[in-house]
Amino acid sequence: MRHCINCCIQLLPNDLHKRCFRCRRSNHINQKCPVCKQENIIPLYVDSKQMNLLAVLEVRTHHNESWNGFFCLRKGKLCSLIFGLIIMTLVMASYILTGAKHGLLLIPSPFHYGTFTGNPNLMDNESLSEMKDHYQPSKINISYVRDFPSIKLIIDTITSKIEFINRQRPDLEDLKKQELHMFSIIPNKFLPNSKNPCWYEEYRGNTTTDPYTTNSYALYSKRFRTIFDYLKKVFWNHLYHYKDKHYRLRCLPHFYIIGQPKCGTTDLYDRLRLHPDVRFSAIKEPHWWTRKRFGIIRLRDGFHDRYPVEDYLDLFDLAAYQIQGVLQSDVTKGHSKMNHIIIGEASASTMWDNNAWVFFYDNNTDGEPPFLIQDFIHAFQPHAKLIIMLRDPVERLYSDYLYFASANKSAEDFHEKVADSLQLFENCMLDYSLRACVYNNTLNNAMPVRLQVGLYVVYLLDWLTVFDKGQILVLRLEDHASNVKYTMHMVFQFLDLGPISEKQEALITKSPASNTRRPEDRNLGPMLPTTKAILRDFYRPFNTKLAQVLFDDAFLWKKT
């Protein structure tokens, strides 16, 4: 049976053809509708039974139909269609914006900036061909070049605010007021017949007392408990008995590997400890001077109970036992011989991390810390030796990011974090001095990447306010990687270590490198060329000053 659908739909609400009544009659086949007048007929094929609109099997339209029937739809369907179009538009817009941000668009975005070339410093220091390689964006990540002009303005602002001002060295009495307990434990003088700074301390415990039961390193870390379990077993065998009293030998390090992180300090530590006259703390990086003595276990966990200096000295007990063995053997032979065993400590945070000062010292110096780590080390060990391993700060930052970032690591993500960190650093420099920003705890915790760690010269100058230049050995990772034997000989000479056999030297110099980049991080590839150009500009004035202080242009890192 054939019906006019434009008439039959009058049964629906809000129908436009309410005047049509013939559709309800069974003999209505193909009559003229008083409304449609057969001009917009859409045949509807159904069976001979009473038509059920919910059981429509097929709707066929003539090719000459118009769009008038479209306006007969229900308002709800019309609203749904409009809503769907809006959603589709938003999705397309989101795709375009996201694609432009991550360089995923098949067609480049019209909002990308061109390559920035207006850098007079670059023109002075590099050739034109180097400039093109330096600033040209990656073809895959072409959108990131748009960041360079705006970030260049940020770097110019930072550079204009840089001032290397000498720091005022605090008085010894002021240091004692800050750390009364520490000064009561560590003496002013050490044993004269030991190259390493050591002294005897009276032990008042008994044979049933565990001398390490309250050691914070053992309490807060399960992996250190095995070390202290062993120390506990041999502790009583190494006590020195004199006039019904027990004494234990206490030692501080003779030298410190103080920095920087991701610059090869682990490799230097692993090789140096193979020397027969060198010992290290039971834990490679105690971080006591910078963190543990303030109660910082993990930076993200806030503050805990402060680690007393006794807990730090416990870490050198194993080395002290060996030094004591040398001293006692000389006494039994009836003569006094110089002990040549020296102890090292290799916390890579020692050079730069003074973030905790603001919580413990008075902030009356315009945001600059009144006391630094080196002030206290120098107060106890004015003759200590310091080793610093550095690398190109641009590469150091990327290595640092790959090592410490936990998820979503990529060259693009690194670029964004660098841009955010530079913005934060600029904001600080607008209001405070360079030193105040470098040691600003809030800023350093807020920056997504640790830009400040690569400002080597700022830290070095502050260490040189208390230590003589001859007490500090500064090495480059690039030199160490290319000639391990040469750099290790420099270290041996600096520490005044005795000669070693060819076999021992081969063991030290030919061992594989330690703590290299993980395979999954290597697969991420290098940083974006634009990111490298940004960081080169940021670190340039600091590298220039460092090269001047050390009288060595290699620290400009022009060829890396």
XYZ file of C-alpha atoms in Angstrom:
560
model
C 0.000 0.000 0.000
C 1.276 3.440 -0.959
C 0.834 6.491 1.271
C 2.028 10.058 1.298
C 4.495 10.234 4.129
C 4.157 13.997 4.316
C 0.530 13.473 5.248
C 0.843 10.378 7.373
C 3.344 11.982 9.696
C 0.535 14.262 10.844
C 0.094 11.742 13.608
C 3.341 13.103 15.117
C 3.359 16.144 17.470
C 3.760 19.579 15.928
C 2.947 18.239 12.460
C 2.675 20.771 9.671
C -0.071 18.828 7.855
C -2.772 18.579 10.491
C -5.459 19.397 7.872
C -4.823 16.142 6.049
C -7.362 13.488 7.150
C -7.465 11.159 4.141
C -4.292 9.356 5.235
C -6.222 7.711 7.994
C -8.600 6.074 5.527
C -7.689 2.640 4.225
C -8.659 3.438 0.641
C -6.286 6.362 0.392
C -3.735 5.257 -2.179
C -2.383 8.128 -4.160
C -4.814 10.957 -3.746
C -3.933 14.584 -3.724
C -3.086 15.946 -0.334
C -4.663 19.359 0.169
C -1.436 20.524 1.645
C 1.234 18.769 -0.418
C -0.778 18.705 -3.666
C 1.460 15.818 -4.749
C 4.384 18.197 -5.094
C 6.482 16.670 -2.263
C 5.255 13.091 -2.233
C 7.614 10.587 -0.563
C 6.242 7.100 -1.133
C 6.299 4.898 1.943
C 6.005 1.145 1.321
C 4.416 -0.886 4.092
C 2.326 -4.062 4.256
C -1.467 -4.133 3.901
C -2.005 -4.069 7.620
C -2.531 -1.011 9.714
C 0.654 1.037 9.447
C 2.926 1.010 12.487
C 5.433 3.825 12.343
C 7.873 1.872 14.568
C 7.919 -1.011 12.074
C 8.984 0.871 8.965
C 11.171 -1.379 6.830
C 12.292 0.906 4.061
C 11.936 4.477 2.952
C 12.657 5.360 -0.645
C 12.704 8.854 -1.975
C 12.238 10.091 -5.517
C 15.224 11.889 -6.999
C 13.190 14.992 -7.594
C 12.333 15.522 -3.931
C 13.174 18.858 -2.257
C 14.530 19.744 1.153
C 11.121 20.808 2.471
C 10.728 17.497 4.247
C 13.828 18.191 6.264
C 12.050 20.947 8.152
C 9.408 18.514 9.295
C 11.830 16.814 11.647
C 11.327 17.090 15.357
C 13.064 19.960 17.152
C 14.988 17.482 19.336
C 16.653 15.933 16.295
C 17.527 19.333 14.930
C 19.149 20.343 18.233
C 21.084 17.065 18.333
C 22.435 17.682 14.868
C 23.569 21.196 15.746
C 25.178 19.946 18.967
C 27.007 17.248 17.019
C 28.386 19.801 14.578
C 29.662 21.931 17.476
C 31.406 18.923 19.055
C 32.987 17.997 15.737
C 34.237 21.564 15.298
C 35.801 21.565 18.785
C 37.507 18.219 18.147
C 38.968 19.508 14.881
C 40.194 22.664 16.599
C 41.772 20.616 19.362
C 43.542 18.444 16.814
C 44.919 21.467 14.985
C 46.177 23.128 18.175
C 47.705 19.931 19.576
C 49.293 19.056 16.284
C 50.841 22.475 15.985
C 52.235 22.244 19.506
C 53.927 18.891 19.022
C 54.882 19.238 15.392
C 52.427 16.560 14.285
C 50.537 18.464 11.600
C 50.996 17.278 8.056
C 50.792 20.911 6.953
C 52.930 23.398 8.897
C 51.016 25.830 11.066
C 50.836 29.368 9.689
C 51.690 30.669 13.204
C 55.278 29.373 13.258
C 57.973 32.003 13.453
C 60.926 31.975 11.167
C 64.453 31.160 12.237
C 65.876 33.733 14.640
C 69.189 35.136 13.511
C 69.488 38.452 15.302
C 72.059 37.364 17.887
C 75.120 39.640 17.799
C 77.035 37.489 20.298
C 76.703 34.503 18.037
C 77.939 36.482 15.053
C 81.010 37.511 17.062
C 81.904 34.031 18.274
C 80.818 31.611 15.582
C 81.040 31.328 11.834
C 78.013 31.707 9.601
C 77.854 27.981 8.898
C 77.923 27.213 12.620
C 75.170 29.753 13.134
C 72.918 27.988 10.644
C 73.416 24.634 12.340
C 73.082 26.250 15.739
C 69.732 27.928 15.252
C 68.038 25.947 12.518
C 65.072 24.028 13.916
C 64.556 20.337 13.476
C 62.426 19.500 10.451
C 60.330 17.169 12.551
C 59.925 19.645 15.388
C 59.683 22.825 13.379
C 57.073 24.358 15.678
C 59.587 24.752 18.514
C 61.457 27.479 16.695
C 58.589 29.813 17.574
C 59.811 29.754 21.198
C 63.261 31.120 20.471
C 62.566 34.852 19.958
C 60.584 35.139 23.183
C 63.027 33.000 25.158
C 65.927 34.993 23.724
C 64.431 38.093 25.354
C 64.298 36.233 28.673
C 67.948 35.217 28.372
C 68.946 38.778 27.473
C 67.211 40.024 30.624
C 68.992 37.433 32.767
C 72.363 38.263 31.193
C 71.895 41.962 31.844
C 71.335 41.242 35.549
C 74.421 39.046 36.074
C 76.911 40.415 38.601
C 79.700 38.336 40.124
C 80.020 39.969 43.538
C 82.485 38.649 46.124
C 80.860 37.040 49.120
C 81.581 38.134 52.684
C 83.170 35.315 54.680
C 81.421 34.736 58.057
C 83.266 34.810 61.359
C 84.186 31.579 63.124
C 82.255 32.566 66.239
C 79.102 33.049 64.184
C 79.542 29.549 62.760
C 79.894 28.074 66.251
C 76.645 29.680 67.351
C 74.845 27.934 64.509
C 76.297 24.449 65.134
C 77.244 24.198 68.799
C 77.001 20.398 68.928
C 79.140 19.879 65.847
C 81.915 22.059 67.237
C 81.763 20.154 70.539
C 82.388 16.821 68.789
C 85.044 17.634 66.187
C 88.353 18.766 67.710
C 90.606 21.575 66.550
C 93.640 19.315 66.097
C 94.154 15.841 64.642
C 96.715 13.072 65.072
C 100.098 14.305 63.825
C 101.218 10.931 62.489
C 98.243 10.429 60.162
C 97.875 12.052 56.766
C 94.128 11.725 57.162
C 92.403 13.904 59.817
C 91.688 11.509 62.730
C 91.452 11.667 66.529
C 90.665 9.393 69.460
C 87.337 9.792 71.210
C 86.394 8.200 74.522
C 83.661 5.559 74.245
C 81.365 5.305 77.270
C 79.140 2.432 76.164
C 79.328 -1.158 77.407
C 79.752 -4.494 75.699
C 75.992 -5.034 75.430
C 75.372 -1.698 73.726
C 74.970 -1.486 69.965
C 76.953 1.635 69.018
C 74.924 2.029 65.822
C 71.425 1.420 67.163
C 70.450 5.089 66.813
C 72.333 5.819 63.602
C 69.895 7.591 61.302
C 71.421 6.167 58.130
C 70.644 2.658 59.380
C 67.186 3.590 60.665
C 65.935 5.243 57.485
C 67.483 2.975 54.864
C 67.227 -0.817 54.750
C 70.106 -1.124 52.264
C 72.514 0.430 54.788
C 71.619 -1.925 57.639
C 73.839 -4.697 56.307
C 76.815 -2.342 56.480
C 76.076 -1.380 60.072
C 75.453 -4.997 61.075
C 79.005 -5.763 59.997
C 80.417 -2.682 61.754
C 78.653 -3.741 64.959
C 80.290 -7.190 64.870
C 83.833 -5.832 64.583
C 83.371 -2.703 66.681
C 84.727 -4.040 69.986
C 87.790 -5.508 68.314
C 88.950 -2.039 67.335
C 88.562 -0.143 70.579
C 91.776 1.244 72.005
C 92.229 0.598 75.736
C 94.145 3.107 77.814
C 94.031 3.569 81.620
C 90.801 1.620 82.102
C 89.052 3.603 79.410
C 87.920 2.720 75.907
C 88.699 4.935 72.938
C 87.577 4.721 69.338
C 89.359 6.270 66.380
C 87.251 8.903 64.616
C 88.072 10.309 61.181
C 86.886 12.905 58.705
C 87.620 12.722 54.964
C 90.935 14.021 53.708
C 89.351 14.959 50.381
C 85.866 15.521 48.984
C 84.535 14.950 45.477
C 82.034 17.779 45.691
C 80.420 17.896 42.247
C 78.760 18.064 39.947
C 75.901 15.581 39.403
C 75.881 13.851 36.001
C 79.464 14.945 35.383
C 81.288 11.658 35.923
C 81.751 11.746 39.700
C 80.630 8.116 40.036
C 83.208 6.949 37.507
C 85.929 8.938 39.266
C 84.864 7.456 42.604
C 84.891 3.881 41.276
C 88.385 4.244 39.851
C 89.886 6.156 42.750
C 88.787 3.667 45.370
C 90.873 1.012 43.600
C 94.036 2.813 44.702
C 95.623 0.925 47.631
C 95.982 4.094 49.740
C 92.422 5.400 49.254
C 89.327 4.554 51.273
C 85.847 5.986 51.070
C 82.858 6.337 53.365
C 80.682 3.262 53.793
C 78.060 5.035 51.680
C 79.157 6.683 48.427
C 76.996 9.791 48.780
C 76.033 10.509 52.402
C 74.800 14.043 51.519
C 75.315 14.918 55.173
C 76.684 18.427 54.828
C 73.934 19.507 52.445
C 70.845 17.540 53.478
C 71.017 14.964 56.243
C 72.255 17.318 58.947
C 69.147 19.391 58.257
C 66.842 16.363 58.384
C 66.296 16.035 54.637
C 66.096 12.388 53.624
C 64.361 12.825 50.286
C 63.710 16.270 48.927
C 60.065 15.467 48.184
C 59.393 14.188 51.735
C 60.163 17.371 53.656
C 62.085 17.446 56.927
C 62.745 14.662 59.439
C 64.919 14.519 62.538
C 68.330 15.998 61.910
C 71.228 13.558 61.550
C 73.836 14.358 64.242
C 77.487 14.580 63.282
C 78.158 11.280 65.083
C 76.038 9.471 62.484
C 78.180 10.975 59.744
C 81.427 9.979 61.474
C 80.150 6.387 61.804
C 80.356 6.111 58.017
C 84.163 6.316 58.200
C 84.619 3.680 60.903
C 85.616 0.921 58.505
C 88.342 3.109 57.004
C 89.336 4.262 60.501
C 89.903 0.619 61.519
C 92.457 0.233 58.722
C 94.187 3.475 59.651
C 94.238 2.367 63.276
C 95.814 -0.923 62.239
C 98.651 0.984 60.575
C 99.138 3.260 63.603
C 99.179 0.399 66.121
C 101.548 -1.704 64.041
C 104.034 1.151 64.005
C 103.819 1.507 67.780
C 104.562 -2.174 68.316
C 107.662 -1.825 66.160
C 108.940 0.922 68.441
C 108.828 3.772 65.942
C 106.312 6.226 64.640
C 105.512 6.086 60.957
C 103.284 8.354 58.952
C 99.962 6.809 57.964
C 99.389 7.373 54.226
C 95.871 5.976 53.950
C 93.418 8.731 53.138
C 89.612 8.789 53.181
C 87.376 10.371 50.551
C 83.737 11.338 50.410
C 81.837 11.735 47.125
C 78.496 13.494 47.649
C 77.869 15.299 44.365
C 75.560 17.783 46.130
C 78.285 19.291 48.317
C 79.366 21.958 45.827
C 75.981 23.458 45.033
C 73.124 22.378 47.327
C 72.479 24.967 50.030
C 68.702 24.904 49.704
C 68.035 24.210 53.394
C 69.654 27.353 54.751
C 66.487 29.456 54.674
C 64.810 27.142 57.188
C 67.619 27.274 59.759
C 69.509 30.547 59.416
C 68.315 34.130 59.712
C 67.345 35.644 56.396
C 68.810 39.092 56.894
C 71.029 39.227 53.818
C 68.544 40.123 51.043
C 67.847 36.521 50.195
C 71.481 35.366 50.207
C 72.489 32.610 52.655
C 74.648 33.952 55.509
C 76.394 30.575 55.880
C 77.318 28.002 53.247
C 78.496 24.388 53.410
C 82.100 25.318 52.715
C 82.189 27.657 55.719
C 81.704 24.741 58.109
C 83.996 22.314 56.269
C 86.760 24.921 56.276
C 86.228 25.644 59.987
C 87.097 22.012 60.815
C 89.403 21.173 57.903
C 91.180 24.240 56.564
C 93.573 21.970 54.655
C 90.970 19.716 53.028
C 91.316 18.953 49.327
C 88.407 19.285 46.923
C 87.869 17.631 43.537
C 85.316 18.945 41.056
C 84.306 17.185 37.850
C 82.433 19.329 35.310
C 81.020 18.882 31.836
C 79.339 21.051 29.216
C 76.400 22.448 31.237
C 74.051 22.087 28.262
C 74.694 18.353 27.980
C 74.748 17.996 31.757
C 71.226 19.389 32.016
C 69.838 17.006 29.397
C 71.567 14.044 31.059
C 70.175 15.178 34.412
C 66.673 15.346 32.924
C 66.902 11.878 31.388
C 68.203 10.385 34.630
C 65.725 11.917 37.062
C 62.539 12.318 34.996
C 60.214 9.403 35.660
C 57.682 9.527 32.819
C 56.837 11.111 29.458
C 60.476 11.812 28.694
C 61.105 13.307 25.262
C 63.119 16.041 23.583
C 59.913 18.058 23.275
C 59.091 17.713 26.953
C 62.647 18.743 27.850
C 62.294 21.835 25.686
C 59.117 22.892 27.467
C 60.698 22.371 30.878
C 63.721 24.444 29.903
C 61.480 27.283 28.742
C 59.470 27.195 31.981
C 62.619 27.124 34.110
C 64.155 30.080 32.300
C 60.992 32.086 32.880
C 61.106 31.340 36.605
C 64.798 32.198 36.813
C 64.199 35.511 35.044
C 61.418 36.395 37.483
C 63.810 35.878 40.375
C 66.634 37.870 38.757
C 64.353 40.854 38.330
C 64.078 41.201 42.115
C 67.136 39.517 43.655
C 70.866 39.057 43.154
C 72.389 36.193 41.209
C 73.578 34.472 44.392
C 70.151 34.827 46.016
C 68.475 33.158 43.023
C 71.052 30.371 42.765
C 70.527 29.444 46.434
C 66.766 30.107 46.433
C 65.038 26.988 47.761
C 61.584 27.931 46.456
C 62.880 28.683 42.972
C 65.036 25.569 42.761
C 62.132 23.342 43.762
C 59.790 25.059 41.301
C 62.011 24.792 38.219
C 61.147 21.652 36.196
C 64.848 21.159 35.341
C 67.879 22.046 37.465
C 69.296 24.954 35.481
C 71.149 26.296 38.505
C 73.424 23.255 38.862
C 75.202 24.236 35.633
C 76.132 27.706 36.906
C 79.501 26.314 37.966
C 81.380 29.563 38.368
C 78.910 30.954 40.911
C 79.579 28.020 43.242
C 83.307 27.905 42.538
C 83.767 31.567 43.419
C 81.984 31.000 46.727
C 84.258 28.037 47.522
C 87.279 30.185 46.676
C 86.261 32.670 49.366
C 87.298 30.117 52.014
C 89.668 27.678 50.276
C 92.848 28.426 48.369
C 92.890 27.717 44.662
C 95.625 25.120 45.141
C 93.246 23.052 47.290
C 90.723 22.633 44.476
C 91.228 20.430 41.410
C 88.769 21.110 38.579
C 88.469 18.459 35.869
C 86.381 18.152 32.701
C 84.401 15.011 31.951
C 85.219 15.413 28.262
C 88.952 15.142 29.045
C 88.391 12.263 31.444
C 86.381 10.327 28.860
C 89.017 10.786 26.162
C 92.070 10.081 28.349
C 91.291 8.357 31.635
C 94.920 7.647 32.394
C 95.876 11.317 32.178
C 93.091 12.567 34.449
C 93.692 9.833 37.020
C 97.370 10.753 37.180
C 96.332 14.347 37.786
C 94.171 13.187 40.696
C 96.936 10.986 42.136
C 99.365 13.897 41.999
C 96.834 16.306 43.522
C 96.201 13.941 46.460
C 99.920 13.203 46.803
C 99.346 9.473 46.521
C 102.200 7.008 46.385
C 103.291 5.134 43.258
C 101.388 2.068 42.116
C 102.333 -0.931 39.994
C 101.507 -1.215 36.308
C 98.953 -3.895 37.114
C 97.202 -1.641 39.620
C 97.272 1.258 37.185
C 95.786 -0.881 34.422
C 92.997 -1.985 36.754
C 92.200 1.630 37.574
C 92.412 3.126 34.095
C 91.072 0.325 31.905
C 87.881 -0.471 33.797
C 84.644 0.253 31.905
C 83.022 3.616 32.546
C 80.520 3.738 35.414
C 76.999 5.133 35.529
C 76.662 5.745 31.799
C 73.387 6.691 30.105
C 70.751 3.969 30.181
C 69.816 2.304 26.848
C 66.207 3.464 27.048
C 67.398 7.052 27.518
C 69.828 6.802 24.614
C 66.946 5.723 22.402
C 65.252 9.082 22.994
C 67.975 10.762 20.984
C 69.540 14.198 21.492
C 67.781 17.379 22.548
C 66.207 19.620 19.911
C 68.667 21.952 18.140
C 66.544 24.919 19.211
C 66.757 23.838 22.855
C 70.518 23.512 22.585
C 70.774 27.000 21.090
C 68.705 28.424 23.942
C 70.859 26.778 26.600
C 74.087 27.775 24.859
C 73.025 31.405 25.124
C 71.967 31.033 28.743
C 75.188 29.409 29.966
C 77.600 31.434 27.785
C 78.337 34.295 30.240
C 78.839 31.833 33.109
C 81.213 29.660 31.057
C 83.140 32.755 30.008
C 83.673 33.761 33.619
C 84.628 30.190 34.577
C 87.288 30.079 31.859
C 88.678 33.371 33.145
C 88.839 32.139 36.744
C 90.562 28.873 35.757
C 92.697 30.432 32.979
C 91.528 27.688 30.634
C 89.424 28.298 27.511
C 88.458 24.620 27.427
C 85.763 25.513 29.956
C 84.020 27.592 27.282
C 82.851 24.296 25.751
C 82.845 25.735 22.252
C 83.565 22.446 20.485
C 80.978 20.250 22.206
